[in-house]
């Protein structure tokens, strides 16, 4: 039994390195400024590239406090606070008192912001359909299922140190 466990551990170690490499490639592509600019162009909207991911995150996860938003974006709290204020001045998000903690002001998507993220979602779907055009339905469904499972599991261990490069 012990030799089987060692073989499994070796296999997992090799595959984890391969998985990490794939994730670095994916994150690298998604973090490219050109990618956000392409999405903004495809959506036919006018929005500063720095504000784009914050708007989408507020829509997906809001209401959300600035501290959590900054943590998720990997940006400084004061920078994100200014950027959320800019989104608010553009009437794309609204700020309100947190129901859980009145000291916290949360950002929530506004109707104008939701209309913008709907256009972004449509652009993302067009771009995604092009990427997955050659995939069969089963493989695509498995990718979605496994990515959702991975996201849920890794989210539970977010406090653990990941080392350089995630």
Coordinates of N, CA, C and O in Angstrom, one line a residue:
X1 N 0.8 -1.2 0.0 CA 0.0 0.0 0.0 C 0.9 1.3 0.0 O 0.6 2.2 -0.7
X2 N 1.9 1.2 0.7 CA 2.8 2.4 0.8 C 3.4 2.8 -0.5 O 3.6 3.9 -0.8
X3 N 3.8 1.8 -1.3 CA 4.4 2.1 -2.6 C 3.3 2.7 -3.5 O 3.7 3.6 -4.3
X4 N 2.1 2.4 -3.4 CA 1.0 3.0 -4.2 C 0.9 4.4 -3.8 O 0.7 5.3 -4.7
X5 N 0.9 4.7 -2.5 CA 0.8 6.1 -2.0 C 1.9 6.9 -2.5 O 1.8 8.0 -3.0
X6 N 3.2 6.4 -2.5 CA 4.3 7.1 -3.0 C 4.2 7.4 -4.5 O 4.5 8.5 -4.9
X7 N 3.7 6.5 -5.3 CA 3.5 6.7 -6.7 C 2.5 7.8 -6.9 O 2.6 8.7 -7.7
X8 N 1.4 7.7 -6.1 CA 0.3 8.7 -6.3 C 0.9 10.1 -5.9 O 0.6 11.1 -6.5
X9 N 1.7 10.2 -4.8 CA 2.2 11.4 -4.4 C 3.2 12.0 -5.4 O 3.2 13.2 -5.7
X10 N 4.0 11.2 -6.0 CA 4.9 11.6 -7.1 C 4.1 12.2 -8.3 O 4.4 13.2 -8.8
X11 N 3.1 11.4 -8.6 CA 2.2 11.8 -9.8 C 1.6 13.2 -9.4 O 1.5 14.1 -10.3
X12 N 1.0 13.3 -8.2 CA 0.4 14.5 -7.9 C 1.4 15.7 -7.9 O 1.1 16.8 -8.3
X13 N 2.6 15.5 -7.3 CA 3.6 16.5 -7.3 C 3.9 17.0 -8.7 O 4.0 18.2 -8.9
X14 N 4.1 16.1 -9.6 CA 4.4 16.5 -11.0 C 3.2 17.2 -11.6 O 3.4 18.2 -12.3
X15 N 2.0 16.8 -11.4 CA 0.8 17.4 -12.0 C 0.5 18.8 -11.3 O 0.0 19.7 -12.0
X16 N 0.8 18.9 -10.0 CA 0.7 20.2 -9.4 C 1.6 21.2 -10.0 O 1.2 22.4 -10.2
X17 N 2.8 20.8 -10.3 CA 3.7 21.8 -11.0 C 3.1 22.2 -12.4 O 3.2 23.3 -12.8
X18 N 2.6 21.2 -13.1 CA 2.0 21.5 -14.4 C 0.8 22.4 -14.2 O 0.6 23.3 -15.0
X19 N 0.0 22.1 -13.2 CA -1.2 22.9 -13.0 C -0.8 24.4 -12.6 O -1.4 25.3 -13.2
X20 N 0.2 24.5 -11.8 CA 0.7 25.8 -11.4 C 1.2 26.6 -12.6 O 0.9 27.8 -12.8
X21 N 1.9 25.9 -13.5 CA 2.4 26.5 -14.7 C 1.2 27.0 -15.6 O 1.2 28.1 -16.2
X22 N 0.2 26.2 -15.7 CA -1.0 26.5 -16.5 C -1.7 27.8 -15.9 O -2.1 28.7 -16.6
X23 N -1.8 27.8 -14.6 CA -2.5 28.9 -13.9 C -1.7 30.2 -14.1 O -2.3 31.3 -14.3
X24 N -0.3 30.1 -14.1 CA 0.5 31.3 -14.3 C 0.2 31.8 -15.7 O 0.1 33.0 -15.9
X25 N 0.2 30.9 -16.7 CA -0.1 31.3 -18.1 C -1.5 32.0 -18.2 O -1.6 33.1 -18.8
X26 N -2.5 31.4 -17.6 CA -3.8 32.0 -17.6 C -3.9 33.4 -16.9 O -4.4 34.3 -17.5
X27 N -3.3 33.5 -15.7 CA -3.3 34.7 -15.0 C -2.5 35.8 -15.8 O -2.9 37.0 -15.9
X28 N -1.4 35.4 -16.4 CA -0.6 36.3 -17.1 C -1.4 36.9 -18.3 O -1.3 38.1 -18.5
X29 N -2.1 36.1 -19.0 CA -2.9 36.5 -20.1 C -4.0 37.5 -19.6 O -4.3 38.5 -20.2
X30 N -4.7 37.0 -18.5 CA -5.8 37.8 -18.0 C -5.4 39.2 -17.4 O -6.1 40.1 -17.4
X31 N -4.1 39.2 -17.0 CA -3.6 40.5 -16.4 C -3.0 41.5 -17.4 O -2.6 42.6 -17.0
X32 N -2.9 41.1 -18.6 CA -2.3 42.0 -19.6 C -3.2 43.1 -19.8 O -4.4 43.0 -20.1
X33 N -2.7 44.3 -19.8 CA -3.5 45.5 -20.0 C -4.2 45.5 -21.4 O -5.4 45.9 -21.5
X34 N -3.6 44.9 -22.4 CA -4.2 44.8 -23.7 C -5.5 44.0 -23.7 O -6.4 44.2 -24.4
X35 N -5.5 43.0 -22.8 CA -6.7 42.1 -22.7 C -7.9 42.9 -22.2 O -9.0 42.8 -22.7
X36 N -7.7 43.8 -21.2 CA -8.8 44.6 -20.7 C -9.2 45.6 -21.7 O -10.4 45.9 -21.9
X37 N -8.2 46.2 -22.4 CA -8.5 47.2 -23.5 C -9.3 46.5 -24.6 O -10.3 47.1 -25.1
X38 N -9.0 45.3 -24.9 CA -9.7 44.5 -26.0 C -11.2 44.3 -25.5 O -12.1 44.4 -26.3
X39 N -11.3 43.9 -24.2 CA -12.7 43.7 -23.7 C -13.5 45.0 -23.7 O -14.7 45.0 -24.1
X40 N -12.9 46.1 -23.3 CA -13.6 47.4 -23.3 C -14.0 47.8 -24.7 O -15.1 48.2 -25.0
X41 N -13.1 47.6 -25.7 CA -13.4 47.9 -27.1 C -14.5 47.0 -27.6 O -15.5 47.4 -28.2
X42 N -14.4 45.7 -27.3 CA -15.4 44.7 -27.8 C -16.8 45.0 -27.2 O -17.8 44.8 -27.8
X43 N -16.8 45.5 -26.0 CA -18.0 45.8 -25.3 C -18.6 47.2 -25.8 O -19.8 47.5 -25.5
X44 N -17.8 48.0 -26.5 CA -18.2 49.3 -27.0 C -18.5 50.3 -25.9 O -19.4 51.1 -26.0
X45 N -17.6 50.2 -24.8 CA -17.8 51.1 -23.7 C -16.6 52.0 -23.6 O -15.5 51.7 -24.2
X46 N -16.7 53.1 -22.8 CA -15.6 53.9 -22.5 C -15.4 53.9 -21.0 O -16.2 54.4 -20.3
X47 N -14.2 53.3 -20.6 CA -13.9 53.1 -19.2 C -12.4 53.0 -19.1 O -11.8 52.2 -19.8
X48 N -11.9 53.7 -18.1 CA -10.4 53.6 -17.8 C -10.1 52.2 -17.5 O -10.8 51.5 -16.7
X49 N -9.0 51.7 -18.0 CA -8.6 50.3 -17.8 C -8.4 49.9 -16.4 O -8.7 48.8 -16.0
X50 N -8.0 50.9 -15.5 CA -7.8 50.6 -14.1 C -9.1 50.4 -13.4 O -9.2 49.7 -12.4
X51 N -10.2 51.0 -13.9 CA -11.5 50.9 -13.3 C -12.2 49.6 -13.7 O -13.1 49.2 -13.0
X52 N -11.9 49.1 -14.9 CA -12.6 48.0 -15.5 C -12.7 46.8 -14.5 O -13.8 46.3 -14.2
X53 N -11.6 46.3 -14.0 CA -11.7 45.1 -13.1 C -12.5 45.4 -11.8 O -13.1 44.5 -11.3
X54 N -12.3 46.6 -11.3 CA -13.0 46.9 -10.1 C -14.5 46.9 -10.3 O -15.3 46.4 -9.5
X55 N -15.0 47.5 -11.4 CA -16.4 47.6 -11.7 C -17.0 46.1 -11.8 O -18.0 45.8 -11.3
X56 N -16.3 45.3 -12.6 CA -16.7 43.9 -12.7 C -16.8 43.2 -11.4 O -17.7 42.5 -11.1
X57 N -15.8 43.4 -10.5 CA -15.7 42.7 -9.2 C -16.9 43.2 -8.3 O -17.5 42.4 -7.7
X58 N -17.2 44.5 -8.4 CA -18.3 45.0 -7.6 C -19.6 44.4 -8.1 O -20.4 44.0 -7.3
X59 N -19.7 44.3 -9.4 CA -21.0 43.7 -9.9 C -21.1 42.2 -9.5 O -22.1 41.8 -9.1
X60 N -20.0 41.5 -9.6 CA -20.0 40.1 -9.3 C -20.1 39.8 -7.8 O -20.8 38.8 -7.4
X61 N -19.4 40.6 -6.9 CA -19.3 40.2 -5.5 C -20.0 41.2 -4.6 O -20.0 41.0 -3.4
X62 N -20.5 42.3 -5.1 CA -21.1 43.4 -4.3 C -22.3 43.0 -3.6 O -23.0 42.0 -4.0
X63 N -22.7 43.6 -2.5 CA -21.9 44.8 -2.0 C -20.6 44.3 -1.4 O -20.5 43.2 -0.8
X64 N -19.6 45.1 -1.6 CA -18.2 44.8 -1.2 C -17.5 46.0 -0.6 O -17.7 47.1 -1.2
X65 N -16.9 45.9 0.5 CA -16.1 46.9 1.1 C -14.8 47.2 0.3 O -14.3 46.3 -0.4
X66 N -14.3 48.4 0.5 CA -13.1 48.8 -0.3 C -11.9 47.9 0.2 O -11.1 47.6 -0.7
X67 N -11.8 47.6 1.4 CA -10.7 46.8 1.9 C -10.6 45.4 1.2 O -9.6 45.0 0.7
X68 N -11.8 44.8 1.2 CA -11.9 43.5 0.5 C -11.6 43.6 -1.0 O -10.9 42.8 -1.6
X69 N -12.2 44.7 -1.6 CA -12.0 44.9 -3.0 C -10.5 45.1 -3.3 O -10.0 44.5 -4.3
X70 N -9.8 45.9 -2.5 CA -8.4 46.1 -2.7 C -7.6 44.8 -2.5 O -6.7 44.5 -3.3
X71 N -8.0 44.0 -1.6 CA -7.3 42.7 -1.3 C -7.5 41.8 -2.5 O -6.5 41.2 -3.0
X72 N -8.7 41.7 -3.1 CA -9.0 40.9 -4.2 C -8.3 41.4 -5.5 O -7.9 40.6 -6.3
X73 N -8.1 42.7 -5.6 CA -7.5 43.3 -6.8 C -6.0 43.3 -6.7 O -5.3 43.6 -7.6
X74 N -5.5 43.1 -5.4 CA -4.0 43.1 -5.2 C -3.5 44.5 -5.3 O -2.4 44.8 -5.8
X75 N -4.3 45.5 -4.9 CA -3.9 46.9 -5.0 C -4.0 47.5 -3.6 O -4.6 47.0 -2.7
X76 N -3.3 48.7 -3.4 CA -3.3 49.4 -2.2 C -4.8 49.9 -1.9 O -5.5 50.4 -2.8
X77 N -5.1 49.9 -0.6 CA -6.5 50.3 -0.2 C -6.8 51.8 -0.6 O -7.8 52.1 -1.1
X78 N -5.8 52.7 -0.5 CA -6.0 54.1 -0.8 C -6.3 54.3 -2.3 O -7.1 55.1 -2.7
X79 N -5.5 53.5 -3.1 CA -5.7 53.6 -4.5 C -7.1 53.1 -4.9 O -7.8 53.8 -5.7
X80 N -7.5 52.0 -4.4 CA -8.8 51.4 -4.7 C -9.9 52.4 -4.2 O -10.9 52.6 -4.9
X81 N -9.7 53.0 -3.0 CA -10.7 53.9 -2.5 C -10.9 55.1 -3.5 O -12.1 55.4 -3.8
X82 N -9.8 55.6 -4.0 CA -9.9 56.7 -5.0 C -10.6 56.2 -6.3 O -11.4 56.9 -6.9
X83 N -10.3 55.0 -6.7 CA -10.9 54.4 -7.9 C -12.4 54.1 -7.7 O -13.2 54.4 -8.7
X84 N -12.8 53.7 -6.6 CA -14.2 53.5 -6.3 C -14.9 54.8 -6.3 O -16.0 54.9 -6.8
X85 N -14.3 55.8 -5.7 CA -14.9 57.2 -5.7 C -15.1 57.6 -7.2 O -16.1 58.3 -7.5
X86 N -14.1 57.3 -8.0 CA -14.2 57.7 -9.5 C -15.4 56.9 -10.1 O -16.2 57.5 -10.8
X87 N -15.5 55.6 -9.8 CA -16.7 54.9 -10.3 C -18.0 55.4 -9.8 O -19.0 55.5 -10.5
X88 N -18.0 55.9 -8.6 CA -19.2 56.5 -8.0 C -19.5 57.8 -8.7 O -20.7 58.1 -9.0
X89 N -18.5 58.6 -9.0 CA -18.7 59.9 -9.7 C -19.2 59.7 -11.1 O -19.9 60.5 -11.7
X90 N -18.9 58.5 -11.7 CA -19.4 58.2 -13.0 C -20.8 57.5 -13.0 O -21.3 57.1 -14.0
X91 N -21.3 57.4 -11.7 CA -22.6 56.8 -11.5 C -22.6 55.3 -11.9 O -23.7 54.8 -12.2
X92 N -21.5 54.6 -11.8 CA -21.4 53.2 -12.1 C -21.6 52.3 -10.9 O -22.0 51.2 -11.0
X93 N -21.2 52.9 -9.7 CA -21.4 52.2 -8.4 C -22.0 53.2 -7.5 O -22.0 54.4 -7.7
X94 N -22.6 52.6 -6.4 CA -23.2 53.5 -5.3 C -22.5 53.0 -4.1 O -22.1 51.8 -4.0
X95 N -22.3 53.9 -3.1 CA -21.7 53.5 -1.8 C -22.8 53.6 -0.8 O -23.7 54.5 -0.8
X96 N -22.8 52.6 0.1 CA -23.8 52.6 1.1 C -23.2 52.0 2.4 O -22.2 51.3 2.4
X97 N -23.9 52.2 3.5 CA -23.5 51.7 4.8 C -23.7 50.1 4.8 O -24.7 49.6 4.3
X98 N -22.8 49.4 5.3 CA -22.9 48.0 5.4 C -23.9 47.6 6.4 O -24.1 48.2 7.5
X99 N -24.7 46.6 6.1 CA -25.7 46.2 7.0 C -25.1 45.5 8.2 O -25.6 45.5 9.3
X100 N -23.9 44.9 8.0 CA -23.3 44.1 9.1 C -22.4 45.0 10.0 O -22.3 44.8 11.2
X101 N -21.9 46.1 9.4 CA -21.0 47.0 10.2 C -21.2 48.4 9.7 O -20.7 48.7 8.6
X102 N -21.8 49.3 10.5 CA -22.1 50.6 10.0 C -20.9 51.5 9.8 O -21.0 52.5 9.1
X103 N -19.7 51.1 10.3 CA -18.5 51.8 10.0 C -18.0 51.6 8.6 O -17.2 52.3 8.1
X104 N -18.5 50.5 8.0 CA -18.0 50.1 6.6 C -18.9 50.6 5.6 O -20.1 50.5 5.7
X105 N -18.4 51.3 4.5 CA -19.2 51.7 3.4 C -18.9 50.7 2.3 O -17.7 50.5 1.9
X106 N -19.9 50.1 1.7 CA -19.7 49.1 0.7 C -20.1 49.7 -0.7 O -20.9 50.6 -0.8
X107 N -19.5 49.1 -1.7 CA -19.8 49.5 -3.1 C -20.8 48.5 -3.6 O -20.6 47.3 -3.4
X108 N -21.8 49.0 -4.3 CA -22.7 48.1 -5.0 C -22.9 48.7 -6.4 O -22.9 49.9 -6.6
X109 N -23.2 47.8 -7.3 CA -23.4 48.2 -8.7 C -24.6 49.1 -8.8 O -25.7 48.8 -8.2
X110 N -24.6 50.1 -9.6 CA -25.7 51.0 -9.9 C -26.4 50.4 -11.2 O -25.8 49.6 -11.9
X111 N -27.6 50.9 -11.5 CA -28.2 50.5 -12.7 C -27.4 50.8 -14.0 O -27.3 50.0 -14.9
X112 N -26.8 52.0 -14.0 CA -25.9 52.4 -15.1 C -24.7 51.4 -15.2 O -24.2 51.0 -16.2
X113 N -24.1 51.1 -14.0 CA -23.0 50.2 -14.0 C -23.4 48.8 -14.4 O -22.6 48.1 -15.1
X114 N -24.6 48.4 -14.0 CA -25.1 47.0 -14.4 C -25.2 47.0 -15.9 O -24.9 46.0 -16.6
X115 N -25.7 48.0 -16.5 CA -25.9 48.1 -18.0 C -24.5 47.9 -18.6 O -24.4 47.2 -19.7
X116 N -23.5 48.6 -18.0 CA -22.2 48.5 -18.6 C -21.6 47.1 -18.4 O -21.0 46.5 -19.4
X117 N -21.8 46.5 -17.3 CA -21.2 45.1 -17.1 C -22.0 44.1 -17.9 O -21.4 43.1 -18.3
X118 N -23.3 44.4 -18.2 CA -24.0 43.5 -19.1 C -23.4 43.5 -20.5 O -23.2 42.5 -21.2
X119 N -22.9 44.7 -21.0 CA -22.2 44.8 -22.3 C -20.9 44.1 -22.2 O -20.5 43.4 -23.2
X120 N -20.2 44.2 -21.1 CA -18.9 43.5 -20.9 C -19.2 42.0 -20.9 O -18.4 41.2 -21.6
X121 N -20.2 41.5 -20.3 CA -20.5 40.1 -20.3 C -20.8 39.6 -21.7 O -20.4 38.5 -22.0
X122 N -21.5 40.4 -22.5 CA -21.8 40.0 -23.8 C -20.5 39.9 -24.7 O -20.3 39.0 -25.4
X123 N -19.6 40.8 -24.4 CA -18.3 40.8 -25.1 C -17.5 39.6 -24.7 O -16.9 38.9 -25.5
X124 N -17.5 39.3 -23.4 CA -16.8 38.2 -22.8 C -17.3 36.9 -23.4 O -16.6 36.0 -23.8
X125 N -18.6 36.8 -23.6 CA -19.2 35.6 -24.2 C -18.8 35.4 -25.6 O -18.4 34.3 -26.1
X126 N -18.8 36.5 -26.4 CA -18.3 36.4 -27.8 C -16.9 36.0 -27.9 O -16.5 35.1 -28.7
X127 N -16.1 36.5 -27.0 CA -14.6 36.2 -27.0 C -14.5 34.7 -26.5 O -13.6 34.0 -27.1
X128 N -15.2 34.3 -25.5 CA -15.1 33.0 -25.0 C -15.6 32.0 -26.0 O -15.0 30.9 -26.1
X129 N -16.7 32.3 -26.7 CA -17.1 31.3 -27.7 C -16.1 31.1 -28.8 O -15.9 30.0 -29.3
X130 N -15.3 32.1 -29.1 CA -14.2 31.9 -30.1 C -13.2 31.0 -29.6 O -12.6 30.2 -30.3
X131 N -12.8 31.2 -28.3 CA -11.8 30.4 -27.7 C -12.2 28.9 -27.6 O -11.4 28.0 -27.9
X132 N -13.5 28.7 -27.2 CA -13.9 27.3 -27.0 C -14.7 26.7 -28.2 O -15.3 25.6 -28.1
X133 N -14.6 27.3 -29.4 CA -15.3 26.9 -30.6 C -14.9 25.4 -30.9 O -15.8 24.7 -31.4
X134 N -13.7 25.0 -30.7 CA -13.3 23.7 -31.1 C -13.4 22.6 -30.0 O -13.1 21.5 -30.2
X135 N -13.9 23.1 -28.8 CA -14.0 22.1 -27.7 C -15.4 21.4 -27.8 O -16.4 22.0 -28.2
X136 N -15.4 20.1 -27.4 CA -16.7 19.5 -27.4 C -17.4 19.9 -26.1 O -16.8 20.3 -25.1
X137 N -18.7 19.7 -26.1 CA -19.5 20.1 -24.9 C -19.1 19.5 -23.6 O -19.1 20.1 -22.6
X138 N -18.8 18.2 -23.6 CA -18.4 17.5 -22.4 C -17.2 18.1 -21.8 O -17.1 18.3 -20.6
X139 N -16.1 18.3 -22.6 CA -14.9 18.9 -22.1 C -15.1 20.3 -21.6 O -14.6 20.6 -20.5
X140 N -15.9 21.1 -22.2 CA -16.2 22.4 -21.7 C -16.9 22.4 -20.4 O -16.6 23.0 -19.4
X141 N -18.0 21.5 -20.3 CA -18.7 21.3 -19.1 C -17.8 20.9 -17.9 O -18.0 21.3 -16.8
X142 N -16.9 19.9 -18.2 CA -16.0 19.4 -17.2 C -15.0 20.5 -16.8 O -14.7 20.7 -15.6
X143 N -14.6 21.4 -17.7 CA -13.7 22.5 -17.3 C -14.4 23.4 -16.4 O -13.9 23.8 -15.3
X144 N -15.6 23.8 -16.7 CA -16.4 24.7 -15.8 C -16.6 24.0 -14.5 O -16.4 24.7 -13.4
X145 N -17.0 22.8 -14.4 CA -17.3 22.1 -13.2 C -16.0 22.0 -12.3 O -16.0 22.4 -11.1
X146 N -14.9 21.6 -12.9 CA -13.7 21.5 -12.2 C -13.1 22.9 -11.8 O -12.5 23.0 -10.7
X147 N -13.2 23.9 -12.6 CA -12.7 25.2 -12.2 C -13.6 25.8 -11.1 O -13.0 26.4 -10.2
X148 N -14.9 25.5 -11.1 CA -15.7 26.0 -10.0 C -15.3 25.3 -8.7 O -15.2 25.9 -7.6
X149 N -15.1 24.0 -8.8 CA -14.6 23.2 -7.6 C -13.3 23.7 -7.1 O -13.1 23.9 -5.9
X150 N -12.4 23.9 -8.0 CA -11.0 24.4 -7.6 C -11.2 25.8 -7.0 O -10.5 26.1 -6.0
X151 N -12.0 26.7 -7.6 CA -12.1 28.0 -7.1 C -12.7 28.0 -5.6 O -12.3 28.7 -4.8
X152 N -13.7 27.1 -5.4 CA -14.3 27.0 -4.1 C -13.2 26.4 -3.1 O -13.2 27.0 -2.0
X153 N -12.5 25.4 -3.5 CA -11.5 24.9 -2.6 C -10.3 25.8 -2.3 O -9.9 25.9 -1.2
X154 N -9.8 26.5 -3.3 CA -8.7 27.4 -3.1 C -9.1 28.6 -2.3 O -8.4 29.2 -1.5
X155 N -10.4 29.0 -2.5 CA -10.9 30.2 -1.7 C -10.9 29.9 -0.2 O -10.8 30.8 0.6
X156 N -11.1 28.6 0.1 CA -11.1 28.3 1.5 C -9.8 28.3 2.2 O -9.6 28.3 3.4
X157 N -8.7 28.3 1.3 CA -7.4 28.3 1.9 C -6.6 29.5 1.5 O -5.4 29.6 1.5
X158 N -7.3 30.6 1.3 CA -6.7 31.9 0.9 C -5.8 32.5 1.9 O -4.9 33.2 1.5
X159 N -5.9 32.1 3.1 CA -5.1 32.6 4.2 C -3.7 31.9 4.2 O -2.8 32.4 4.8
X160 N -3.6 30.8 3.6 CA -2.3 30.1 3.6 C -1.3 30.7 2.6 O -1.7 31.2 1.6
X161 N 0.0 30.8 3.0 CA 1.0 31.4 2.1 C 1.1 30.6 0.9 O 1.2 29.4 0.9
X162 N 1.2 31.3 -0.3 CA 1.3 30.6 -1.5 C 2.7 30.7 -2.1 O 3.1 30.1 -3.1
X163 N 3.6 31.5 -1.5 CA 4.9 31.7 -2.0 C 4.9 32.6 -3.2 O 3.9 33.1 -3.7
X164 N 6.1 32.9 -3.8 CA 6.2 33.8 -4.9 C 5.5 33.2 -6.1 O 5.6 32.0 -6.4
X165 N 4.7 34.0 -6.8 CA 4.0 33.6 -8.0 C 2.7 32.9 -7.7 O 2.2 32.2 -8.5
X166 N 2.2 33.0 -6.5 CA 0.9 32.4 -6.1 C 1.0 31.0 -5.7 O 0.3 30.2 -5.8

